PDB file of C-alpha atoms and ligand atoms in Angstrom:
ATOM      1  CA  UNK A  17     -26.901 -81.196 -13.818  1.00 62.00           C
ATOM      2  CA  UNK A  18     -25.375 -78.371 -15.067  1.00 78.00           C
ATOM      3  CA  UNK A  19     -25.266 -75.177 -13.545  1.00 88.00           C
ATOM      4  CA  UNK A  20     -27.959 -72.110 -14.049  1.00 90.00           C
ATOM      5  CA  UNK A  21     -25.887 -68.715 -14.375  1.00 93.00           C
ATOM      6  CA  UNK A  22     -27.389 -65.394 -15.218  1.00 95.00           C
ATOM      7  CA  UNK A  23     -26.704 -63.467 -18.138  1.00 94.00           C
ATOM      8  CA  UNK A  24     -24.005 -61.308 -16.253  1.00 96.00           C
ATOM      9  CA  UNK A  25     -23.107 -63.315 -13.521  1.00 94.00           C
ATOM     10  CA  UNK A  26     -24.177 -60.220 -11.290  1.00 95.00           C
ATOM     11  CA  UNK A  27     -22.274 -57.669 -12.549  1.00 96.00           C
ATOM     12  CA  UNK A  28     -22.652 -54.117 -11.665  1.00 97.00           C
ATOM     13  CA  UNK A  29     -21.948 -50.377 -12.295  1.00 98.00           C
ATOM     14  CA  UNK A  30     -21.142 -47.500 -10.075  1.00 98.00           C
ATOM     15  CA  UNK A  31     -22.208 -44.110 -11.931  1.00 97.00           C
ATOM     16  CA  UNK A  32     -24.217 -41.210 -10.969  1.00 96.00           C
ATOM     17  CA  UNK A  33     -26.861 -44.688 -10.021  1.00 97.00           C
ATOM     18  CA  UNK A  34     -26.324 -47.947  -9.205  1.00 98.00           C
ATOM     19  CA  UNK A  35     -26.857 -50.525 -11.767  1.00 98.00           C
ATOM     20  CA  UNK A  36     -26.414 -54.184 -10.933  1.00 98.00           C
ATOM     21  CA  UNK A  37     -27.434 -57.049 -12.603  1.00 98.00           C
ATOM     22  CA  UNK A  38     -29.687 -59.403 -10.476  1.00 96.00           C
ATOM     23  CA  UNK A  39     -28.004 -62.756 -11.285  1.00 95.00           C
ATOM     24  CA  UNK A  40     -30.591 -65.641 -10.900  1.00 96.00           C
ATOM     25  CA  UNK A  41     -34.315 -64.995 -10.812  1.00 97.00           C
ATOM     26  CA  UNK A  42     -37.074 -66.955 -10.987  1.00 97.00           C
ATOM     27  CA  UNK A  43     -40.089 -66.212 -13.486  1.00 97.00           C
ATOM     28  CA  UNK A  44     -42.749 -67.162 -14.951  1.00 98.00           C
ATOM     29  CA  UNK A  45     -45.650 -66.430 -17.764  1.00 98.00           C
ATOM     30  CA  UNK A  46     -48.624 -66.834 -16.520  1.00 98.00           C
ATOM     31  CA  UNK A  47     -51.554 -66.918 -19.521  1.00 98.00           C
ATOM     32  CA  UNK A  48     -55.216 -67.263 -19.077  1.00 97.00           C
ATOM     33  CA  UNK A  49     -58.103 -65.503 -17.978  1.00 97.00           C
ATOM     34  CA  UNK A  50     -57.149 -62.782 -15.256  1.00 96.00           C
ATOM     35  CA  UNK A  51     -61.164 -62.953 -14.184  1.00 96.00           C
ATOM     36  CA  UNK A  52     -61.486 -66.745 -13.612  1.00 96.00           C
ATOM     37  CA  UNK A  53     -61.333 -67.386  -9.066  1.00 96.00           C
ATOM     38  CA  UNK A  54     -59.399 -70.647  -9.735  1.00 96.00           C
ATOM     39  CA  UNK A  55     -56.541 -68.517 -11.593  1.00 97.00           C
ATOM     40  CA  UNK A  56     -56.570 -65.909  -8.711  1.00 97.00           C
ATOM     41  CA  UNK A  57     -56.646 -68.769  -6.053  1.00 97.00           C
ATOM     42  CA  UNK A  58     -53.988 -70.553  -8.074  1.00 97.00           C
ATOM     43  CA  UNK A  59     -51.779 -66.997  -8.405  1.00 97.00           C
ATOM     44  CA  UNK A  60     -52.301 -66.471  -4.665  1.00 97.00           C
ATOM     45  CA  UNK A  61     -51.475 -70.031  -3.375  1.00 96.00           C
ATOM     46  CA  UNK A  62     -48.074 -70.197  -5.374  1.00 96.00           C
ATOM     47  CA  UNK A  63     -46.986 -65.963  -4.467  1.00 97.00           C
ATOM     48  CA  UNK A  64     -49.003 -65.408  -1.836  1.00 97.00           C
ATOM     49  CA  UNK A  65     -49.742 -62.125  -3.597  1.00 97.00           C
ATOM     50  CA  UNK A  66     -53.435 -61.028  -4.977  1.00 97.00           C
ATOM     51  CA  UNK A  67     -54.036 -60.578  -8.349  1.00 97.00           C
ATOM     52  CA  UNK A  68     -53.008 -57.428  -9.786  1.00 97.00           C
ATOM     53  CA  UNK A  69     -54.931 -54.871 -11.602  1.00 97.00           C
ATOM     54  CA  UNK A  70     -54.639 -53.426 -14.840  1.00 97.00           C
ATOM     55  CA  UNK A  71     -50.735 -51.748 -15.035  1.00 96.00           C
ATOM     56  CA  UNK A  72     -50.266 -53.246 -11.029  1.00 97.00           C
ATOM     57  CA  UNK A  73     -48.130 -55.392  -9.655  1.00 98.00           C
ATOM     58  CA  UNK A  74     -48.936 -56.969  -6.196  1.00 97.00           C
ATOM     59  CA  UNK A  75     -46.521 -58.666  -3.805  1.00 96.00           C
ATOM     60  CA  UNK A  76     -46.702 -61.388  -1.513  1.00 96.00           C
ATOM     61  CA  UNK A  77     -44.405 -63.858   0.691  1.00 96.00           C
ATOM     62  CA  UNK A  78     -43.070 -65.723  -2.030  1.00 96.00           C
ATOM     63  CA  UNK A  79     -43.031 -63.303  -4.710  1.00 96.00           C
ATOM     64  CA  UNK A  80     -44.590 -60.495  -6.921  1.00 97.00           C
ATOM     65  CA  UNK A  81     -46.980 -60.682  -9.445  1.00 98.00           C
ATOM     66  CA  UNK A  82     -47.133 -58.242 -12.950  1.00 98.00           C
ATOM     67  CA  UNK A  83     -50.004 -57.308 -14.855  1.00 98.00           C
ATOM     68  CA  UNK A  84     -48.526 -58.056 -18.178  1.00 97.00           C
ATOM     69  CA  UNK A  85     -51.612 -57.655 -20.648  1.00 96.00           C
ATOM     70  CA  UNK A  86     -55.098 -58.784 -20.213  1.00 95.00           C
ATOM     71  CA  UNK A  87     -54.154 -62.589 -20.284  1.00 96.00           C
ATOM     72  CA  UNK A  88     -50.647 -62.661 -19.223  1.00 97.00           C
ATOM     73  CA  UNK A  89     -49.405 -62.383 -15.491  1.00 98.00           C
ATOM     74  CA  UNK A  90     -45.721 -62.337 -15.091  1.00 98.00           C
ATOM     75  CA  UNK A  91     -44.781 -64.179 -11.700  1.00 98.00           C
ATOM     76  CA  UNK A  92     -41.307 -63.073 -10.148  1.00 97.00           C
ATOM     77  CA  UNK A  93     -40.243 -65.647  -7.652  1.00 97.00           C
ATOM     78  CA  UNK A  94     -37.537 -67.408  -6.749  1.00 96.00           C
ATOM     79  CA  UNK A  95     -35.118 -68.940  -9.127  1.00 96.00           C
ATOM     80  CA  UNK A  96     -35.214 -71.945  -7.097  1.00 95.00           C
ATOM     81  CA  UNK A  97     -38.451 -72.228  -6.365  1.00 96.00           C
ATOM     82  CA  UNK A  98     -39.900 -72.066 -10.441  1.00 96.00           C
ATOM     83  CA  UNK A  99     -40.207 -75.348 -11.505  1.00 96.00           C
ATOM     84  CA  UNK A 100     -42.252 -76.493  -8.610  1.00 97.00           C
ATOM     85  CA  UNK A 101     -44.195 -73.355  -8.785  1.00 97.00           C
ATOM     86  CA  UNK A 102     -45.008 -73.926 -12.601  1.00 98.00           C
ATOM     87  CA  UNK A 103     -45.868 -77.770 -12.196  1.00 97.00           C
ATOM     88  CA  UNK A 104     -48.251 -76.548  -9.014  1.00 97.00           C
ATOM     89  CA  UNK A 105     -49.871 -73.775 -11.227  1.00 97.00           C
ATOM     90  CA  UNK A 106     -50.407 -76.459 -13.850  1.00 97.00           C
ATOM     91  CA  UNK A 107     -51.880 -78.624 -11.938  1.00 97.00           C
ATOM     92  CA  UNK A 108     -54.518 -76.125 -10.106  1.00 97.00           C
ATOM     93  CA  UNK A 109     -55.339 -74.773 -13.380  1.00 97.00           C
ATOM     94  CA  UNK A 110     -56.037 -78.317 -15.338  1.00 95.00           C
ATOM     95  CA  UNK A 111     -59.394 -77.304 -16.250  1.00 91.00           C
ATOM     96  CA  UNK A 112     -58.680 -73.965 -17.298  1.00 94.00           C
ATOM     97  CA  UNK A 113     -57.394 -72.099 -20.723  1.00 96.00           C
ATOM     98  CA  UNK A 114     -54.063 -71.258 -19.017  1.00 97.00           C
ATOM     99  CA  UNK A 115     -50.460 -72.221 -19.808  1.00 98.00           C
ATOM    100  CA  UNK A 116     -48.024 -71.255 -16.982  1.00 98.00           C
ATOM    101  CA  UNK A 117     -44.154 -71.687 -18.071  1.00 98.00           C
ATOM    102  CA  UNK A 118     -40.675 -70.982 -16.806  1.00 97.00           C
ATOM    103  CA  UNK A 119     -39.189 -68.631 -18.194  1.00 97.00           C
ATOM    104  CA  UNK A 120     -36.066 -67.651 -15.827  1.00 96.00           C
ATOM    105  CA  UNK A 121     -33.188 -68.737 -17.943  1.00 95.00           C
ATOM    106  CA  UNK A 122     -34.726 -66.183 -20.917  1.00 96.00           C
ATOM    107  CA  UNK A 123     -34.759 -63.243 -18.797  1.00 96.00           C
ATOM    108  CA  UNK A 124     -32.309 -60.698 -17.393  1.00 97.00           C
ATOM    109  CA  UNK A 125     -33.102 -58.716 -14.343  1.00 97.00           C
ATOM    110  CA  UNK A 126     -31.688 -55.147 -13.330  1.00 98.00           C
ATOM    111  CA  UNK A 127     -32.187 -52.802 -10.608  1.00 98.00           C
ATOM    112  CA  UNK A 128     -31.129 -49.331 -11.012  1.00 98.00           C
ATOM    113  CA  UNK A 129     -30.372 -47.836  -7.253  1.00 98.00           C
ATOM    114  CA  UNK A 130     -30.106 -44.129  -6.199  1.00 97.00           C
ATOM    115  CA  UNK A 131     -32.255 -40.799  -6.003  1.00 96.00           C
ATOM    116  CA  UNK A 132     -31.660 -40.315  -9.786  1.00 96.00           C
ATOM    117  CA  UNK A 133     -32.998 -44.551 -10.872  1.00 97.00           C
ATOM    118  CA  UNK A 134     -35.961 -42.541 -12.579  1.00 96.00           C
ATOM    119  CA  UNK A 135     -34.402 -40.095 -14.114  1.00 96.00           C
ATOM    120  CA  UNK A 136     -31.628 -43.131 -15.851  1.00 97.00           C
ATOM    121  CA  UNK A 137     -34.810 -44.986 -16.797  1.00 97.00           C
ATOM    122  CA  UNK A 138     -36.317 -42.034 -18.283  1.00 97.00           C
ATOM    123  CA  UNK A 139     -33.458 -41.317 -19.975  1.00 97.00           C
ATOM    124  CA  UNK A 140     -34.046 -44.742 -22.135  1.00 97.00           C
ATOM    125  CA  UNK A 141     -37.673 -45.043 -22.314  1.00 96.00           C
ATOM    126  CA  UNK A 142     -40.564 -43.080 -24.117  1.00 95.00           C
ATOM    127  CA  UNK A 143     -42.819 -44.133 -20.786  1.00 95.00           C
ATOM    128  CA  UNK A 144     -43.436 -40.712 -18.029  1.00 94.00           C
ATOM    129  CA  UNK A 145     -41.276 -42.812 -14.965  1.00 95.00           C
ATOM    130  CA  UNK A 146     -42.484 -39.622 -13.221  1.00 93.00           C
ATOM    131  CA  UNK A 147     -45.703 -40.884 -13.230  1.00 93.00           C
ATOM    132  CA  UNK A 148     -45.065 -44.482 -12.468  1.00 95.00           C
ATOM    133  CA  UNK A 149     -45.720 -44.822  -8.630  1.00 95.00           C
ATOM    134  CA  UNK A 150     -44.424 -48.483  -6.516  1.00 97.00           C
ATOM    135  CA  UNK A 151     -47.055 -51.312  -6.895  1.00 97.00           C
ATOM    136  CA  UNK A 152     -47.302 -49.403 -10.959  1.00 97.00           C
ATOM    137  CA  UNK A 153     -45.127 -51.664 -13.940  1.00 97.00           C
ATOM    138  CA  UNK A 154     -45.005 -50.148 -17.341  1.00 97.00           C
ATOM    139  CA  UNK A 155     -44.062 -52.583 -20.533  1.00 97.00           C
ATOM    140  CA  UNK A 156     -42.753 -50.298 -22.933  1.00 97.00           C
ATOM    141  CA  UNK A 157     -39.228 -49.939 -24.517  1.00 97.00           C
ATOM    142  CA  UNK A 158     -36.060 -49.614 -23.288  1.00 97.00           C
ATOM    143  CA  UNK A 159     -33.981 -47.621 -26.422  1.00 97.00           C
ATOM    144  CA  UNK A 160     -34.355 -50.603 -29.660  1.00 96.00           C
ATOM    145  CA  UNK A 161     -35.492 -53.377 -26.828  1.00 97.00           C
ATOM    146  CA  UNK A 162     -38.644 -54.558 -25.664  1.00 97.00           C
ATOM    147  CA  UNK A 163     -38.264 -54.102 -21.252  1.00 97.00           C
ATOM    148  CA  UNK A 164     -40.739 -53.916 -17.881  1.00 98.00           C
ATOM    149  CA  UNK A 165     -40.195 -51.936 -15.294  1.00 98.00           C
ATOM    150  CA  UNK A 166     -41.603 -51.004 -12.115  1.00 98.00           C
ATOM    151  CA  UNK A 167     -40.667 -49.084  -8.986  1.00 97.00           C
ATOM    152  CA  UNK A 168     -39.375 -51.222  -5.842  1.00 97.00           C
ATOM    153  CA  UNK A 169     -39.347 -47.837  -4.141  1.00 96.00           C
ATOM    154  CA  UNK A 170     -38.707 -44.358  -4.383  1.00 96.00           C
ATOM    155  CA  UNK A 171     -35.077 -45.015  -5.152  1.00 97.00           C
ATOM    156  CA  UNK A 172     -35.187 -48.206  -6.633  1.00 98.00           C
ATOM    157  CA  UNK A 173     -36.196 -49.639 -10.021  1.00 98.00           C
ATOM    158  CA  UNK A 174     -36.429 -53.082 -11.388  1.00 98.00           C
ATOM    159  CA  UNK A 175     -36.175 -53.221 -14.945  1.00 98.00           C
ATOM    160  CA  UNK A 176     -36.662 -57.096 -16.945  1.00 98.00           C
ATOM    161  CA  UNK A 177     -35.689 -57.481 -20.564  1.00 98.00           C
ATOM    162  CA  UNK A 178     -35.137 -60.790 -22.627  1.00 97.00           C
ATOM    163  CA  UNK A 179     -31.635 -62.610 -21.934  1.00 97.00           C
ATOM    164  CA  UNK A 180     -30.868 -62.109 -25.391  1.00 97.00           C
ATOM    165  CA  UNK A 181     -30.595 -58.097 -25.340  1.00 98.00           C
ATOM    166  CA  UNK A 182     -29.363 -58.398 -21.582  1.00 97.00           C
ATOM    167  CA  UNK A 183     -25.413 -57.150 -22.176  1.00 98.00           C
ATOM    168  CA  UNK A 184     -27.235 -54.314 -24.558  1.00 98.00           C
ATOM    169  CA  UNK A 185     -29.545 -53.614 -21.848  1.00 98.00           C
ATOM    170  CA  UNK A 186     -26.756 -53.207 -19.326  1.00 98.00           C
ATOM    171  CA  UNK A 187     -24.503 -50.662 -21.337  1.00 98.00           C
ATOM    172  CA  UNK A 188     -27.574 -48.912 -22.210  1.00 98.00           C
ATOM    173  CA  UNK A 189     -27.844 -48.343 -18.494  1.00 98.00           C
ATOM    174  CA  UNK A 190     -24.349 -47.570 -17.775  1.00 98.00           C
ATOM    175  CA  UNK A 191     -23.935 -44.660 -20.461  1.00 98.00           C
ATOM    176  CA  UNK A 192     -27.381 -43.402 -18.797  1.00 97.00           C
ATOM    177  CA  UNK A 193     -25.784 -43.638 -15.254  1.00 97.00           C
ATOM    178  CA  UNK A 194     -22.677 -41.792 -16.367  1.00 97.00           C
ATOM    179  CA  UNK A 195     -21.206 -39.549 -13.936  1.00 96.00           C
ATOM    180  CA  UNK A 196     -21.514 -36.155 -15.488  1.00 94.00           C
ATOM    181  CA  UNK A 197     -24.579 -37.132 -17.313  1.00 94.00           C
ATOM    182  CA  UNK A 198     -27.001 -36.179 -14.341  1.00 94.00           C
ATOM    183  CA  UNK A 199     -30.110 -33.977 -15.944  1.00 93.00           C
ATOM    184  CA  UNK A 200     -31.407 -32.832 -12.526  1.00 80.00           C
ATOM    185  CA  UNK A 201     -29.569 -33.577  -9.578  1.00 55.00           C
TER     186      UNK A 201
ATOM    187  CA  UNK B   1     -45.037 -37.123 -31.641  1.00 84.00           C
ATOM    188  CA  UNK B   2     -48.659 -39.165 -31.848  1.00 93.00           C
ATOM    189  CA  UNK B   3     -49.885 -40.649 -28.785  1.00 95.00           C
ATOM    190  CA  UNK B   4     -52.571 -42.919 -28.474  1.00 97.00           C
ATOM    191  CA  UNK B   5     -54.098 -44.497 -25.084  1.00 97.00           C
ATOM    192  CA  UNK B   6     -54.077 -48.253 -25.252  1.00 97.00           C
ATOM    193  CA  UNK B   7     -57.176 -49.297 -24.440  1.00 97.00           C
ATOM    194  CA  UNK B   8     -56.360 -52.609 -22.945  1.00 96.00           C
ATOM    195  CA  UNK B   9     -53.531 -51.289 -20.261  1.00 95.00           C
ATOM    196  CA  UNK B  10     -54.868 -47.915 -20.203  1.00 95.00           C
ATOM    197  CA  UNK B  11     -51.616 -46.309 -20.692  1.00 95.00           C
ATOM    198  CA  UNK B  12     -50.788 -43.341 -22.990  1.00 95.00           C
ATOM    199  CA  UNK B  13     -48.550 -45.049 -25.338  1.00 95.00           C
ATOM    200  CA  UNK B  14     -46.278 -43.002 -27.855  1.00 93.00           C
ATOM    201  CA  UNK B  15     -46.033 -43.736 -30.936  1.00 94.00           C
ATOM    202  CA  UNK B  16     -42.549 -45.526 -30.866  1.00 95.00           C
ATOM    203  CA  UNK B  17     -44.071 -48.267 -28.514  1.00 96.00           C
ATOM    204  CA  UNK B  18     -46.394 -49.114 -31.149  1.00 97.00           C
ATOM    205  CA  UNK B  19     -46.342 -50.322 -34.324  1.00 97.00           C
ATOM    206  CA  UNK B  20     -49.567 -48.840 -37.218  1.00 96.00           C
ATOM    207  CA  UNK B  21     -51.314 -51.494 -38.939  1.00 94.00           C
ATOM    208  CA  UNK B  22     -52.832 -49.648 -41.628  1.00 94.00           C
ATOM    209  CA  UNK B  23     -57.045 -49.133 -42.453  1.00 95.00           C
ATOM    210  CA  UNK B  24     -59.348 -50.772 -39.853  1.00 95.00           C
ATOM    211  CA  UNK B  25     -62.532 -52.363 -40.320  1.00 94.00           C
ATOM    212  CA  UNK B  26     -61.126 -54.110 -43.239  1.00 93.00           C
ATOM    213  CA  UNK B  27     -63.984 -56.720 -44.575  1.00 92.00           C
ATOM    214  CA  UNK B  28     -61.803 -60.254 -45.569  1.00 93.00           C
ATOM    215  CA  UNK B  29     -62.670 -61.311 -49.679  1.00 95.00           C
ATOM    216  CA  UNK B  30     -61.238 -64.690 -49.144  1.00 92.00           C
ATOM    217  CA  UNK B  31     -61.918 -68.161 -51.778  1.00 93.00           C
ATOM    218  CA  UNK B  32     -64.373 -68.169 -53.164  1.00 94.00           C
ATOM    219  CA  UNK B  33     -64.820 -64.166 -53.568  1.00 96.00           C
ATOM    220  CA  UNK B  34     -64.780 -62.033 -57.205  1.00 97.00           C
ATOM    221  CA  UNK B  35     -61.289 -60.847 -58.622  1.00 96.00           C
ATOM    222  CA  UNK B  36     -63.212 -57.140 -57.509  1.00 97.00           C
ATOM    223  CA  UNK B  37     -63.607 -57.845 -54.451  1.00 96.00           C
ATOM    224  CA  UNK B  38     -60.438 -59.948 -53.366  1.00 96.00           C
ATOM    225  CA  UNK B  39     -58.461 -57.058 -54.974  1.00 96.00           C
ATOM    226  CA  UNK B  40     -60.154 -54.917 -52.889  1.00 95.00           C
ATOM    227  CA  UNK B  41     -59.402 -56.178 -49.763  1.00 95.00           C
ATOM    228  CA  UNK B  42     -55.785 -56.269 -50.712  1.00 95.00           C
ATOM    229  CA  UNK B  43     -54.747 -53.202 -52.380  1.00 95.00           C
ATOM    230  CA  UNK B  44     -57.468 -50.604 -51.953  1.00 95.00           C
ATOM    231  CA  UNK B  45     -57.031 -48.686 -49.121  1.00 95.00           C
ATOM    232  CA  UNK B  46     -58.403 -44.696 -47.849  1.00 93.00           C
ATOM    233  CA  UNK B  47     -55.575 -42.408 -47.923  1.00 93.00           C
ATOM    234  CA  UNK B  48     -58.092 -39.397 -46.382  1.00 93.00           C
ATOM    235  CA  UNK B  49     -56.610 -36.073 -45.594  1.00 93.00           C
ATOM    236  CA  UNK B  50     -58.840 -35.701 -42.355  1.00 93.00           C
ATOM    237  CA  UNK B  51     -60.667 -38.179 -39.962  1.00 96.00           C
ATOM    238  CA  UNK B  52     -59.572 -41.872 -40.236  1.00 96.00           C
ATOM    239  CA  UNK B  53     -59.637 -44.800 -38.459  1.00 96.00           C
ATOM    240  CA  UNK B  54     -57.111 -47.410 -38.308  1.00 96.00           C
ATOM    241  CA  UNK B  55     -55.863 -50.422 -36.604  1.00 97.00           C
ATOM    242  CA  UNK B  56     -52.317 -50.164 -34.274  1.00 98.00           C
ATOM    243  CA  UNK B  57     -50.868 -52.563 -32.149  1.00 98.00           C
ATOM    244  CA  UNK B  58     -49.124 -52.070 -28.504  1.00 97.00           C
ATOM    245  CA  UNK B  59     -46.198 -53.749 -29.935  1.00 96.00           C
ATOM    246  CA  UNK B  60     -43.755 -53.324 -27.181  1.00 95.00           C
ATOM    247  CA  UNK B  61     -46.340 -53.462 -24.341  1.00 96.00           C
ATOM    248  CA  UNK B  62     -48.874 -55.950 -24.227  1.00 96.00           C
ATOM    249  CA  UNK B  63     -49.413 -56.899 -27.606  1.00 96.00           C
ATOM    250  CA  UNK B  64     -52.788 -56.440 -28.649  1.00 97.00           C
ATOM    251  CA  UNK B  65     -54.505 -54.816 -31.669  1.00 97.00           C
ATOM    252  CA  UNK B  66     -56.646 -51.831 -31.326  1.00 98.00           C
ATOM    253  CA  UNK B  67     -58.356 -49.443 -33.272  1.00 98.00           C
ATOM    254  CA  UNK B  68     -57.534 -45.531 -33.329  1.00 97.00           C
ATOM    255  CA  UNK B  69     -59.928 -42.793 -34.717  1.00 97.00           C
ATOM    256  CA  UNK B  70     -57.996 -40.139 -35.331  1.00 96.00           C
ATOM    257  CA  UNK B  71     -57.018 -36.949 -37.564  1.00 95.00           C
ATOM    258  CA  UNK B  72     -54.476 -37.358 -40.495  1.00 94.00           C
ATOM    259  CA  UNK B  73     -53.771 -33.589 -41.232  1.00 93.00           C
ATOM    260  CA  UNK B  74     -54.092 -32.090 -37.042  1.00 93.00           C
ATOM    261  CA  UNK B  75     -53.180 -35.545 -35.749  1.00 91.00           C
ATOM    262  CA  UNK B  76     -55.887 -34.927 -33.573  1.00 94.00           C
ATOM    263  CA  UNK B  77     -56.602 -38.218 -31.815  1.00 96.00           C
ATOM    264  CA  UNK B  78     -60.935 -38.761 -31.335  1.00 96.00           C
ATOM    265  CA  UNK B  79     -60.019 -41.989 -29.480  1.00 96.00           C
ATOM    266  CA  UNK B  80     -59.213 -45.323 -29.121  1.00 97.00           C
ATOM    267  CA  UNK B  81     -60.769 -48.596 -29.241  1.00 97.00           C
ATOM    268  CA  UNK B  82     -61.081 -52.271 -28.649  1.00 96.00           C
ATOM    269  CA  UNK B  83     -60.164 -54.505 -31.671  1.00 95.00           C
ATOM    270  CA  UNK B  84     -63.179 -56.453 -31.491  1.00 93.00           C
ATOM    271  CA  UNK B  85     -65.367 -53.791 -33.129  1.00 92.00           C
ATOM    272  CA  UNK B  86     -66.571 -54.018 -36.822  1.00 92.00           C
ATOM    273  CA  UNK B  87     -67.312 -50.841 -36.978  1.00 93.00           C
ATOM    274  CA  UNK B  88     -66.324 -47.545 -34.711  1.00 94.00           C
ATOM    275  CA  UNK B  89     -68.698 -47.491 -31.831  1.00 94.00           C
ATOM    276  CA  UNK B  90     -71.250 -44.636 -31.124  1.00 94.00           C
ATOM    277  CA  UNK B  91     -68.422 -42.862 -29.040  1.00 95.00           C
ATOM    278  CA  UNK B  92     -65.713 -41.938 -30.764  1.00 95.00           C
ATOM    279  CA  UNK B  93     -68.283 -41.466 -33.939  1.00 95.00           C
ATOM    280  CA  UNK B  94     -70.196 -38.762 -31.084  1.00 94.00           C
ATOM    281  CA  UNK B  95     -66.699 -37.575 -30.669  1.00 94.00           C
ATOM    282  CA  UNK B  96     -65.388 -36.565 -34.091  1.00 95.00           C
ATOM    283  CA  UNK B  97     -68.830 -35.016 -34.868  1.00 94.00           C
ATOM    284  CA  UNK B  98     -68.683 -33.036 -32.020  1.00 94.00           C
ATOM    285  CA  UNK B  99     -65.635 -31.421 -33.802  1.00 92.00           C
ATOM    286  CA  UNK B 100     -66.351 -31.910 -37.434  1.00 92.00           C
ATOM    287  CA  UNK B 101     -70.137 -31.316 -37.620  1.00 91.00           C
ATOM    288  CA  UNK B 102     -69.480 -31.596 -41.471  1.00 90.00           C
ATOM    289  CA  UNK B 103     -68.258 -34.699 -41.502  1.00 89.00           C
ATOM    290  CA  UNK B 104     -69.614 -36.739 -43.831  1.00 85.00           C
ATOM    291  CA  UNK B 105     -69.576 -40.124 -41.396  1.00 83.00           C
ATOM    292  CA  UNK B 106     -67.797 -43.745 -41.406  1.00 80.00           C
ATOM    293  CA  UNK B 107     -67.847 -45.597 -44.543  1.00 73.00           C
TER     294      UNK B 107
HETATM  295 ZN1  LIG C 318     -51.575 -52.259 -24.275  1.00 57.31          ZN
END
């Protein structure tokens, strides 16, 4: 079998933040009806996490769940652990309208680390970081690309954008964690 | 810069994370319909100066259609709605009366 490797193979940048790319992660779409118990049950049994409400995302022992839109949970696990996860979802959901996939190989994963992470995710985005407390994840835009990102804690964001745009995604962060191109601090 | 409130994630979404999809409430002249009509729903659209009500999509958040009432000239958003609507619902109609008491309605 052939071996998984993230977009960047982990790379990382020292500026004014810390921006490091998160090398494998699991994930997976999660599409159905966010009201239905079984999908809940299902959702809990394979994270351990509850389901999220509208603009949450909930954590439990074996990963965090997004609210992604009305029908669409995004389930971060691990990278491992996805295709078992996806085949168990599957099968607890067989009489539901829901479609679970893996989609870890088509996703890049960032965290951006220091007092300033808001302030370099502002910096990109149209969305009011300010506002966005932990357990909050915005989908909005990231400069020209499509990106969700939420707040580990205080210092910490996680930021996931399609594997395509991932090396665009990761200069875009540098030049907004340039030393010298601190706003407030 | 317009922003509108999405009403499916309930966040205030600028304009650059969404994408306009022209007139709402758009009735579909498909086979079967008069050349009139079929034009109709293709070409003719309101171009009001003024309260108007359109269709947008969250593009870059979660994807969904929904429909806008808002002011072309002020850009003076009345509010936003669900895309399942065929017409605008009693609220946002309350709401643009409430500041145009002269308007002369939907339709
Ligand atoms: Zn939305």
């Amino acid at each position: 079998m052939s071996n998984a490797v993230s977009t960047l193979n982990g790379a990382s940048f020292e500026g004014y933040v810390r921006v490091e790319e998160q090398g494998l992660v699991g994930m997976i779409t999660l599409r159905g009806d966010l009201t239905s118990k079984a999908l809940a049950k299902a959702v809990k049994s394979a994270t351990g996490a509850a389901m999220p409400g509208q603009g949450e995302i909930a954590s439990g022992d074996k990963g965090r769940v997004g609210w992604m839109s009305p029908d669409e949970l995004l389930l971060i696990v691990d990278h491992a652990a996805a295709n078992d996860m996806v085949a168990a979802l599957t099968k607890a959901l067989a009489g539901e309208h829901a479609l679970a996939v893996n989609v870890s190989d088509a996703r890049t994963v960032f965290r951006i680390i220091g007092a300033a992470a808001r302030e370099v995710v502002a910096k990109v985005s149209p969305a009011d970081v300010n506002a966005l407390s932990p357990g909050q994840l915005r989908r909005t835009r990231i400069a020209q690309i499509p990106a969700a990102f939420h707040m580990i804690d205080e210092e910490t964001a996680e930021l996931v954008c399609f594997r395509s745009v991932g090396k665009y995604a990761f200069d875009l962060l540098k030049d907004a964690a340039l030393p010298g191109g601190e706003v407030y601090l | 810069m317009l922003i509108l409130e999405c009403p499916y994630c309930g966040v205030m979404a600028d304009e650059t994370d969404l994408h306009g999809d022209g007139e709402a409430h758009l009735k579909r002249f498909g086979p079967g319909s008069s050349d009139d009509d079929f034009e109709g729903y293709l070409f003719m659209r309101k171009n009001p100066k003024g309260v108007h009500f359109e269709r947008w999509r969250h593009a870059s958040g979660c994807g969904k259609f929904f429909h806008a009432a808002r002011n072309t000239m002020t850009l003076e958003v009345y509010g936003t709605y669900l895309a399942q609507t065929l017409e605008p619902p009693k609220a946002i109609i309350d709401a643009v009366k409430a500041k145009h008491p002269e308007w002369e309605g939907y339709k």
